[in-house]
Amino acid sequence: MNVTPVGTVRTLITFAVMVCAVPMSAGAEEKVVAEPITVIITAPAPDRGARPGVLVIDASTARQRGDRTVADALERAPGVVIQRTGSRFEPVTVRLRGSSAEQVLVLVDGRRLSDSRSGLVDLARMSLEGVDRVEITQGPSTALHGVGGAAGTINIISSRQHAPSAEWAGLGRLTVGSLGEQRAALSLDRGLESGSVSISVSGVTSRNSYSYERNGETIQRVNAGGTEGSVGVGGEWIMPGALLERIALDVDAHISDRGSPGTIEFPSENGRLVDQGGDASLRLDLQPAFVFSLQFPVEASVGVRERSFADPDLVVGESEQLATLTTFAASVAPQIDWNRLSVAVPLEWNGEWLDDSGLDQRSRATIALAPRAYWEGAQLDGEAAGRVEAVLPNDDQSITRLLPSGRLGVGWTLPLQRARGANATRAAVPLRLGMVGATGYRLPTFSELFWPAGPFAVGDPGLDPEYSVGAEIEIRVGFETATHLRVSGFWTEYQNLIQWWPGPDQRWRPRNTGDARVLGVEASSQLLVPLGLSPWTTAATMHAAAISATDQSSGVTNGKQLPYRARAQGGFGANLRHEAGYRFDLSTRWVGARPVTAQNTVWIDPYITIDAALVVPLSPRGSESSRVSAALIGSVHNLLDQPFVDTRFQPNPGREVTLGMEVRW
């Protein structure tokens, strides 16, 4: 199958990778799950970090710690489990509070990235370049973002502000790694008379070659490297006072060519996976003159992705697959702001069309009405969202399925007074109490519904959606200050849980097995301590979660811990910073034992890792003598070279070292 938008940019992307990436010798390539991602879309969402169940990760801080991808940044968030399949270049999945990876919806600037083919997004392929922050909404979030999000959402907010100066401003980064990985990125922005234009190019190439120990034998990981590249162009035009006040257009394309190395038990030396695609989005901001406070944004986006996979070494025989996925989304979201109240009534439409050599031709279309309101007072604020989503009939479904969901949250902020000495001025420390309740769902993926009948597995077209209901109460102290503490207790119940089980014919198939329950407590804190009158500041951070994720189905698995869910996890960190830009970070992360099987007969051992990072500025921060600033960033992951296992039958690469340089002008 030929995808025209992709083919026209293949040469441009290849050239971008060659220009941006450091030359290296050819080597074996790496396995990939889900589609390649380029985070360049505009229209950042409002800051929701103070609302119950919402965590915000600052991408700039994450990059200074040596994080390269969204997956790296998420590792330090409470309640988030990153499950790797090898090195940091290889695929990962993410779970929230004991969920499955399919129950987590991934978005870019509020637009869904997870698709109906597999429901998974490989966050190791999502670079932090061009990212401003990552918003994590814990608990059912379907009412906010639509199909999916039964356990929560991860929303990657781009850093493109469309407000650069009249001169070209740029940012370039170059990183090399100990496993033969080399990354490069370049972004340029410039203001125009009535708008702005942005250009971004990035590339990564890696041998990803390393050895690991198994049963006392040293084995070399092969066919685990690859090459990726992306290019994006965006612009906006602003017309103050006009009915059409703003137009924003973004176009990007990407290509990935990686090896598929298989597992420890069944390695593959010749498997290849190629992903390529393009996306375009358009946003129109209308401002009707007769209603001053009415905003009328209209958005539309289209994407085409082609995926080809071939592996002659599979244990079930040679396999070759080709798939093309076309997506389209449109929304009209009138919003009116009155005093402290904001009300929006979005009407959304999403469509997906899949042409797959294994799953055949499949489609899914939904239309939703999703009113929501937010009220912010001096001490009390609240958020209410409802959604009625209709899954429209198609060749595989003869009736319209209605799926309702909702979310209600309230927060109360009050100042606690503290005094220092008899005549000292009292200082206010914010104390925030928050509560939220929500319902959600996820639809079965095309793979679960229509997996072709084979000797080992077959899909089930009769699967029902998973449903979830949850509640949370949290306390935050000093949430607007550099020193803060957050403690949260939560509960989530899942119904019609979809799990793969062997059938009477010994073939694995997905089934609605019953219910699951998640109960837990999580905490995070930060303590910032200036070192007297010196330019140095030190900070300490902590995050921890205790989670019970148990199967509530009838039978032998009742009361058992769900597979790959740890009962406890957490981490500590400390950093030392200088006002000139020097920074040193040291952090630990620990994950408790996790069962591999549904009956909890096989477990993976707990582990702890230590990471370190160092930032050395090459030019004074804020110097007026030059518009150019530069810094060196070095990092070491798994400093003690611990041989832990994250995923059964997948290797551990041991210590990983990276060194990078950042230049701004």
XYZ file of C-alpha atoms in Angstrom:
665
model
C 0.000 0.000 0.000
C 1.250 3.436 -0.827
C 0.616 6.394 1.445
C 1.037 9.547 -0.554
C 1.606 12.021 2.312
C 4.333 9.771 3.617
C 6.130 9.082 0.386
C 6.526 12.759 -0.433
C 8.436 13.431 2.765
C 10.582 10.279 2.987
C 13.530 11.932 1.242
C 13.272 15.055 3.392
C 13.222 13.035 6.608
C 16.150 10.867 5.565
C 18.172 13.999 4.783
C 17.194 15.504 8.168
C 18.408 12.424 10.017
C 21.698 12.447 8.105
C 22.259 16.124 8.872
C 21.214 16.048 12.544
C 22.572 12.686 13.680
C 26.236 12.099 14.490
C 27.753 9.660 11.963
C 28.083 6.123 13.223
C 28.839 2.679 11.920
C 25.938 0.576 10.740
C 24.597 -1.972 13.171
C 21.648 -4.042 14.165
C 18.343 -2.344 14.788
C 15.561 -2.508 17.400
C 12.000 -3.642 18.117
C 9.104 -1.196 18.232
C 5.487 -1.251 19.332
C 2.847 1.252 18.162
C 3.341 4.219 15.907
C 6.178 6.779 15.689
C 5.463 10.078 17.361
C 6.526 13.680 16.799
C 5.379 16.162 19.434
C 4.972 19.411 17.511
C 1.253 20.179 17.730
C 0.164 23.545 19.082
C -2.738 24.780 21.236
C -1.437 23.883 24.716
C -4.070 22.985 27.262
C -4.581 25.085 30.404
C -2.569 24.217 33.487
C -4.548 21.689 35.517
C -1.792 20.814 38.000
C -3.680 21.957 41.120
C -6.801 19.882 40.451
C -7.413 16.575 42.268
C -5.841 13.569 40.605
C -3.666 15.638 38.250
C 0.143 15.629 38.284
C 2.359 17.836 36.121
C 5.930 17.026 35.042
C 8.057 19.924 33.795
C 9.915 18.796 30.659
C 12.775 21.281 31.083
C 13.582 19.905 34.546
C 13.348 16.355 33.220
C 15.835 17.115 30.445
C 18.289 18.541 32.984
C 18.082 15.229 34.859
C 19.233 13.488 31.684
C 15.777 12.266 30.576
C 15.484 11.926 26.800
C 11.962 10.596 26.317
C 8.519 10.926 27.873
C 8.968 7.422 29.302
C 12.102 8.555 31.170
C 10.273 11.545 32.683
C 7.298 9.459 33.833
C 9.439 7.062 35.874
C 9.595 9.501 38.797
C 5.848 10.116 39.084
C 3.892 8.423 41.908
C 1.533 5.689 40.763
C 3.138 5.428 37.316
C 4.859 2.171 36.309
C 7.113 2.110 33.259
C 7.616 -1.418 31.949
C 10.646 -1.728 29.661
C 11.593 -4.507 27.232
C 15.335 -3.862 27.232
C 17.351 -0.649 26.991
C 15.930 2.866 27.028
C 15.873 2.741 23.232
C 13.521 -0.250 23.205
C 9.722 -0.214 23.582
C 7.979 0.512 26.871
C 4.416 0.494 28.120
C 2.967 2.596 30.931
C 0.463 1.705 33.642
C -1.349 4.031 36.032
C -2.225 2.860 39.531
C -2.358 -0.856 38.793
C -4.033 -0.564 35.387
C -3.193 -2.296 32.136
C -1.383 -0.340 29.428
C -4.479 -0.455 27.194
C -6.504 1.393 29.853
C -4.236 4.466 29.630
C -5.062 7.051 26.958
C -2.121 9.008 25.517
C -2.727 12.480 24.058
C -0.728 15.287 22.473
C -2.149 18.722 23.294
C -5.503 17.090 24.046
C -5.629 15.136 20.763
C -5.675 11.365 21.088
C -2.584 9.399 20.088
C -3.766 5.939 21.159
C -5.597 4.197 18.317
C -7.982 1.277 17.992
C -5.484 -1.124 16.413
C -3.597 -2.040 19.564
C -4.428 0.674 22.116
C -0.702 1.054 22.891
C 1.758 3.911 22.424
C 5.496 3.344 22.785
C 6.547 6.243 25.016
C 10.244 5.444 24.516
C 9.840 6.831 21.008
C 8.362 10.111 22.197
C 11.245 12.538 22.597
C 11.102 15.328 25.180
C 12.233 17.743 22.482
C 9.480 20.268 21.850
C 7.609 19.302 25.044
C 6.694 21.883 27.694
C 5.129 19.569 30.277
C 3.365 16.244 30.740
C -0.008 16.192 32.519
C -1.053 12.934 34.178
C -4.724 12.551 35.091
C -5.092 9.610 37.478
C -8.364 7.693 37.594
C -11.138 7.354 34.976
C -10.816 10.233 32.489
C -13.121 9.294 29.617
C -15.428 12.250 30.292
C -12.538 14.625 29.599
C -10.956 13.024 26.534
C -13.247 10.390 25.037
C -12.879 6.721 24.123
C -10.303 5.116 26.399
C -8.839 6.528 29.577
C -10.512 3.952 31.818
C -7.530 4.292 34.178
C -6.332 7.791 33.274
C -4.653 9.896 30.616
C -1.177 11.152 29.781
C -1.340 14.471 27.948
C 1.908 15.718 26.364
C 1.787 19.508 26.023
C 3.996 21.006 23.330
C 6.241 23.986 24.054
C 5.438 25.854 20.861
C 3.992 29.146 22.004
C 3.671 30.815 18.580
C 4.979 34.051 20.094
C 8.662 34.299 19.090
C 10.551 37.487 18.415
C 10.933 39.111 15.002
C 14.327 37.411 14.706
C 15.003 33.729 14.286
C 15.315 31.909 17.623
C 16.619 28.386 17.774
C 17.400 25.436 19.964
C 19.722 22.588 19.056
C 20.556 19.434 21.004
C 23.022 16.641 20.311
C 23.300 13.490 22.464
C 25.472 10.387 22.251
C 24.998 7.233 24.313
C 27.077 4.285 25.481
C 24.993 1.749 23.507
C 25.754 3.436 20.195
C 22.783 5.808 20.369
C 22.994 9.267 18.821
C 20.201 11.850 18.905
C 19.923 15.295 17.383
C 17.186 17.907 17.248
C 16.860 21.407 15.829
C 13.948 23.828 16.188
C 13.583 27.328 14.712
C 10.917 29.977 15.419
C 10.336 33.432 14.028
C 7.652 36.052 14.472
C 5.912 37.584 11.487
C 3.935 40.801 11.139
C 0.688 39.028 11.995
C 1.744 35.622 13.219
C 4.680 33.246 13.459
C 6.303 30.231 11.843
C 8.096 27.244 13.388
C 10.268 24.491 11.939
C 11.540 21.372 13.722
C 13.793 18.513 12.634
C 14.942 15.562 14.731
C 16.674 12.243 14.275
C 17.954 9.288 16.281
C 20.055 6.321 15.270
C 21.352 3.527 17.470
C 23.162 0.210 17.304
C 21.640 -0.580 20.732
C 24.178 -3.337 21.119
C 24.794 -4.797 24.571
C 25.344 -8.103 26.382
C 23.418 -9.612 29.287
C 23.715 -12.598 31.600
C 21.383 -15.600 31.504
C 21.915 -18.818 33.447
C 25.585 -17.963 33.887
C 26.082 -17.357 30.164
C 26.863 -14.020 28.467
C 24.556 -13.363 25.501
C 24.714 -10.536 22.960
C 21.530 -8.616 22.142
C 21.261 -8.413 18.343
C 18.920 -6.739 15.872
C 17.817 -4.208 18.502
C 18.867 -0.902 16.931
C 17.328 1.391 14.378
C 16.937 4.819 12.852
C 14.135 7.357 13.148
C 13.532 10.847 11.853
C 10.861 13.518 11.860
C 10.214 16.942 10.406
C 7.493 19.438 11.268
C 6.323 22.845 10.106
C 3.787 25.043 11.876
C 2.431 28.540 11.647
C -0.267 30.830 12.920
C -1.955 33.972 11.678
C -3.605 36.417 14.106
C -6.275 38.937 13.097
C -7.317 40.950 16.185
C -10.876 42.215 16.090
C -11.951 39.969 13.204
C -14.556 37.228 13.422
C -11.835 34.736 12.523
C -9.325 35.810 15.145
C -6.668 33.122 14.731
C -5.631 30.365 12.333
C -3.067 27.729 13.322
C -1.752 25.001 11.017
C 0.720 22.225 11.835
C 2.070 19.497 9.563
C 4.548 16.777 10.461
C 5.935 13.557 9.049
C 7.988 10.752 10.511
C 9.702 7.515 9.560
C 11.163 4.696 11.633
C 13.132 1.636 10.571
C 14.007 -0.707 13.423
C 14.920 -4.280 14.146
C 12.576 -6.626 15.989
C 14.914 -8.629 18.267
C 12.311 -10.898 19.846
C 12.575 -12.244 23.401
C 15.307 -14.027 25.315
C 13.558 -17.348 24.667
C 12.941 -16.690 20.972
C 15.454 -14.149 19.605
C 15.184 -12.873 16.046
C 18.153 -11.726 13.993
C 16.204 -10.640 10.907
C 12.891 -9.171 12.056
C 12.215 -5.653 10.766
C 9.498 -3.121 11.556
C 9.040 0.063 9.515
C 6.622 2.836 10.511
C 6.039 5.943 8.451
C 3.319 8.537 8.402
C 2.163 12.104 8.346
C -0.284 14.258 10.301
C -1.867 17.653 9.790
C -4.006 19.740 12.126
C -5.924 22.984 11.640
C -7.429 25.211 14.329
C -9.700 28.207 13.793
C -10.511 30.534 16.694
C -13.738 32.450 16.121
C -14.694 35.456 18.266
C -18.304 36.523 17.594
C -18.570 40.280 18.052
C -22.066 40.130 19.568
C -20.924 37.995 22.538
C -17.698 39.331 24.000
C -16.933 36.383 26.290
C -17.798 33.633 23.770
C -14.958 31.619 22.254
C -15.647 29.333 19.318
C -12.647 27.113 18.465
C -12.955 24.698 15.549
C -10.343 21.973 15.117
C -9.711 19.258 12.544
C -6.856 16.816 12.102
C -6.020 13.962 9.747
C -3.278 11.364 9.944
C -2.009 8.494 7.816
C 0.377 5.823 9.087
C 1.797 2.817 7.311
C 3.323 -0.064 9.225
C 5.170 -3.025 7.722
C 6.592 -5.958 9.660
C 8.531 -8.971 8.451
C 10.240 -11.707 10.481
C 11.431 -14.986 8.967
C 12.647 -16.213 12.383
C 9.350 -16.433 14.272
C 8.786 -19.727 16.072
C 5.357 -20.043 14.388
C 6.911 -19.565 10.947
C 7.771 -16.669 8.683
C 5.490 -13.670 9.128
C 4.871 -10.589 7.017
C 2.287 -7.914 7.785
C 1.320 -4.630 6.205
C -1.147 -2.136 7.679
C -2.351 1.365 6.860
C -4.257 3.371 9.458
C -6.069 6.590 8.561
C -7.485 8.785 11.324
C -9.662 11.878 11.259
C -10.898 14.036 14.113
C -12.998 17.206 14.214
C -14.474 19.244 17.030
C -16.469 22.387 17.674
C -16.158 23.585 21.256
C -18.042 26.809 22.042
C -16.973 28.182 25.415
C -18.257 31.092 27.422
C -16.495 32.680 30.406
C -18.545 34.627 32.908
C -16.994 35.965 36.077
C -15.372 32.914 37.721
C -17.342 30.347 35.709
C -16.222 28.751 32.436
C -18.599 26.512 30.473
C -17.800 24.601 27.273
C -20.009 22.319 25.169
C -17.731 20.435 22.733
C -19.134 18.350 19.902
C -16.518 15.832 18.736
C -16.209 13.323 15.921
C -13.477 10.712 15.526
C -12.973 8.162 12.773
C -10.422 5.406 12.145
C -9.979 3.235 9.056
C -7.605 0.281 9.138
C -6.439 -1.804 6.179
C -4.407 -4.652 7.683
C -3.139 -7.811 6.008
C -3.926 -9.758 9.187
C -6.931 -7.950 10.674
C -8.512 -7.151 7.272
C -10.382 -3.878 6.734
C -11.817 -2.403 9.913
C -13.318 0.933 10.883
C -14.647 2.729 13.941
C -16.367 6.106 14.209
C -17.649 7.906 17.281
C -19.532 11.130 17.887
C -19.753 12.717 21.319
C -21.364 15.589 23.175
C -19.155 16.484 26.147
C -20.298 19.512 28.190
C -18.020 20.593 31.017
C -17.818 23.457 33.476
C -15.129 24.839 35.755
C -15.649 27.301 38.570
C -12.782 28.929 40.455
C -13.391 30.906 43.601
C -11.140 32.478 46.169
C -11.047 29.253 48.206
C -13.452 26.821 46.559
C -13.283 25.521 43.000
C -14.974 22.716 41.129
C -14.986 20.839 37.841
C -17.860 18.908 36.288
C -17.700 17.015 33.001
C -20.151 14.706 31.294
C -19.953 12.826 28.017
C -22.318 10.782 25.902
C -20.374 8.995 23.195
C -22.033 7.060 20.386
C -20.105 4.304 18.602
C -21.656 4.400 15.143
C -22.702 1.266 13.212
C -20.247 -0.287 10.749
C -19.631 -3.587 8.970
C -18.800 -5.281 12.279
C -21.476 -3.623 14.448
C -25.099 -3.259 13.355
C -26.344 -0.993 16.157
C -25.312 2.298 17.725
C -23.730 1.816 21.143
C -24.128 4.682 23.639
C -21.404 5.058 26.268
C -21.986 7.658 29.027
C -19.270 8.843 31.418
C -18.788 11.629 33.934
C -16.318 13.328 36.242
C -16.948 15.576 39.254
C -14.233 17.218 41.325
C -14.073 19.853 44.025
C -11.152 21.573 45.715
C -10.910 23.710 48.825
C -7.867 25.895 49.436
C -7.226 27.677 52.701
C -4.150 29.421 54.130
C -2.554 28.030 57.256
C -0.971 30.758 59.369
C 2.435 30.256 60.880
C 4.415 32.680 63.047
C 8.130 32.985 63.651
C 8.741 34.734 66.958
C 6.422 36.804 69.107
C 6.331 39.804 66.788
C 6.953 38.032 63.473
C 4.652 38.533 60.521
C 2.432 35.559 59.925
C 3.019 33.710 56.625
C 0.370 31.799 54.686
C 1.054 28.198 53.651
C -1.624 26.924 51.255
C -3.472 23.786 52.311
C -5.631 22.174 49.652
C -8.209 19.440 50.062
C -9.517 17.839 46.887
C -12.013 15.130 45.994
C -12.931 13.658 42.635
C -15.214 10.893 41.399
C -15.395 9.622 37.822
C -16.540 6.857 35.496
C -14.888 5.678 32.316
C -14.548 2.918 29.745
C -12.345 1.560 27.021
C -13.461 -0.181 23.843
C -11.843 -3.464 22.772
C -9.036 -2.968 20.271
C -9.158 -4.310 16.725
C -6.436 -6.801 17.717
C -8.575 -8.143 20.570
C -11.672 -8.340 18.418
C -10.310 -9.635 15.116
C -6.940 -11.324 15.723
C -6.732 -13.854 12.870
C -7.243 -17.491 13.841
C -3.904 -19.242 14.141
C -2.375 -22.189 15.972
C -1.741 -20.131 19.140
C -4.331 -17.304 19.326
C -7.634 -15.999 17.970
C -9.674 -12.832 18.595
C -13.224 -12.512 19.919
C -15.635 -10.186 18.030
C -18.163 -10.459 20.865
C -16.141 -8.587 23.501
C -17.869 -5.904 25.567
C -16.219 -2.609 26.619
C -14.429 -2.370 29.944
C -16.036 0.001 32.444
C -14.451 1.763 35.403
C -15.597 3.833 38.350
C -13.287 5.510 40.818
C -12.899 8.073 43.573
C -9.993 9.921 45.125
C -9.320 12.262 48.019
C -6.069 14.173 48.306
C -4.318 16.696 50.514
C -1.706 19.145 49.253
C 0.346 21.470 51.439
C 2.291 24.294 49.818
C 1.257 23.231 46.317
C 2.077 26.700 44.935
C 5.499 26.874 46.585
C 8.822 25.198 45.895
C 8.314 23.125 49.071
C 5.212 20.953 49.057
C 3.649 17.671 50.149
C 0.907 15.682 48.433
C -0.902 12.625 49.841
C -3.693 10.842 47.997
C -5.957 7.860 48.650
C -7.837 6.271 45.739
C -10.179 3.462 44.717
C -11.036 2.164 41.232
C -13.323 -0.697 40.220
C -13.124 -2.285 36.751
C -15.914 -4.310 35.164
C -15.821 -6.593 32.099
C -12.036 -6.752 32.379
C -10.489 -8.013 29.115
C -7.754 -10.628 29.583
C -6.175 -13.260 27.318
C -6.773 -16.845 28.446
C -6.244 -20.258 26.804
C -9.460 -21.785 25.476
C -10.619 -25.414 25.165
C -8.564 -25.732 21.977
C -5.491 -24.368 23.846
C -5.499 -21.216 21.727
C -5.202 -17.932 23.622
C -8.167 -15.612 23.215
C -9.399 -12.417 24.937
C -12.373 -12.687 27.264
C -14.410 -10.440 29.538
C -13.229 -12.292 32.628
C -14.964 -10.276 35.325
C -13.978 -7.483 37.681
C -10.857 -6.005 39.258
C -10.344 -3.642 42.186
C -7.534 -1.173 42.832
C -6.997 0.445 46.245
C -4.004 2.520 47.194
C -2.227 5.443 48.763
C 0.448 7.566 47.106
C 2.564 10.464 48.288
C 5.072 12.902 46.825
C 7.035 15.777 48.314
C 9.705 18.341 47.553
C 11.872 20.307 49.971
C 13.838 23.307 48.657
C 16.646 24.626 50.859
C 18.745 27.714 49.933
C 22.308 27.385 51.253
C 22.527 30.632 53.200
C 23.558 33.643 51.118
C 25.449 31.526 48.582
C 24.255 31.122 44.977
C 23.689 27.415 45.635
C 20.335 25.744 46.385
C 19.636 22.138 47.245
C 16.371 20.220 46.898
C 15.134 16.788 47.918
C 12.179 14.892 46.427
C 10.278 11.750 47.340
C 7.481 9.721 45.789
C 5.924 6.436 46.897
C 2.811 4.374 46.229
C 1.249 1.348 47.933
C -1.283 -0.339 45.644
C -3.512 -3.388 45.900
C -4.665 -4.409 42.398
C -6.617 -7.636 42.739
C -8.677 -9.814 40.444
C -12.318 -9.951 41.574
C -13.378 -12.574 39.037
C -14.798 -15.893 40.168
C -12.495 -18.897 40.037
C -8.895 -19.629 40.949
C -7.697 -16.058 40.304
C -10.108 -14.389 42.734
C -8.201 -12.170 45.144
C -4.907 -12.607 43.279
C -2.684 -9.651 42.388
C -3.094 -8.687 38.731
C -0.050 -9.589 36.565
C 2.846 -7.113 36.521
C 1.284 -4.925 39.250
C 3.688 -4.146 42.086
C 2.277 -3.662 45.571
C 4.798 -0.928 46.336
C 7.048 1.408 44.389
C 8.744 4.757 44.892
C 11.911 6.769 44.748
C 14.040 9.498 46.264
C 16.041 12.284 44.685
C 18.339 15.141 45.574
C 19.908 17.899 43.532
C 22.326 20.779 43.960
C 21.830 23.865 41.764
C 23.775 27.054 41.120
C 22.131 30.241 39.875
C 24.594 30.265 36.939
C 23.055 27.027 35.649
C 25.208 24.272 37.196
C 23.164 21.325 38.441
C 23.811 17.847 39.861
C 21.026 15.263 40.340
C 21.080 11.922 42.122
C 17.942 9.785 42.264
C 16.839 6.287 43.181
C 13.845 4.266 42.010
C 12.548 1.045 43.514
C 9.822 -1.342 42.374
C 8.400 -4.177 44.444
C 7.913 -7.793 43.425
C 5.382 -8.367 40.630
C 3.489 -11.512 39.632
C 3.811 -12.681 36.040
C 0.945 -15.180 35.968
C -2.731 -14.618 36.802
C -2.550 -17.262 39.560
C 0.546 -15.571 41.052
C 2.680 -18.706 40.680
C 5.630 -16.866 39.084
C 7.002 -13.546 40.346
C 9.644 -11.038 39.236
C 12.029 -9.935 41.977
C 11.980 -6.357 43.338
C 14.771 -4.011 42.328
C 16.291 -0.618 42.997
C 18.255 1.585 40.589
C 20.303 4.752 40.991
C 20.600 7.485 38.336
C 22.835 10.564 38.212
C 22.987 13.649 35.986
C 25.216 16.726 35.678
C 24.604 20.048 33.855
C 27.583 22.314 33.104
C 26.826 25.682 31.423
C 29.360 26.741 28.803
C 28.168 30.362 28.812
C 26.676 32.477 31.631
C 22.910 32.225 31.907
C 21.200 35.480 31.017
C 24.366 37.026 29.565
C 23.590 40.172 27.593
C 26.853 40.065 25.650
C 25.682 37.202 23.478
C 22.368 35.778 22.353
C 23.923 32.300 22.278
C 24.053 30.040 25.348
C 25.240 26.451 25.621
C 25.432 23.687 28.219
C 26.725 20.135 28.553
C 24.393 17.513 30.028
C 25.659 14.121 31.131
C 23.665 11.298 32.712
C 24.127 7.757 33.992
C 21.165 5.394 34.318
C 21.457 2.329 36.540
C 24.668 3.679 38.045
C 25.430 0.482 40.004
C 24.809 -1.751 36.944
C 22.078 -3.785 38.667
C 20.904 -6.898 36.733
C 17.174 -6.412 37.384
C 14.291 -7.692 35.230
C 11.470 -5.356 34.180
C 9.623 -7.706 31.813
C 9.856 -11.509 31.781
C 11.888 -12.917 28.875
C 13.355 -9.471 28.107
C 17.015 -8.563 28.815
C 18.589 -5.945 31.066
C 21.245 -3.781 29.367
C 22.857 -2.682 32.646
C 24.418 0.756 32.992
C 23.609 3.363 30.286
C 25.625 6.573 29.895
C 24.735 9.610 27.759
C 26.441 12.922 27.048
C 24.701 15.806 25.341
C 25.113 19.436 24.372
C 22.388 22.082 24.176
C 22.703 25.384 22.307
C 20.151 28.226 22.353
C 20.137 31.441 20.378
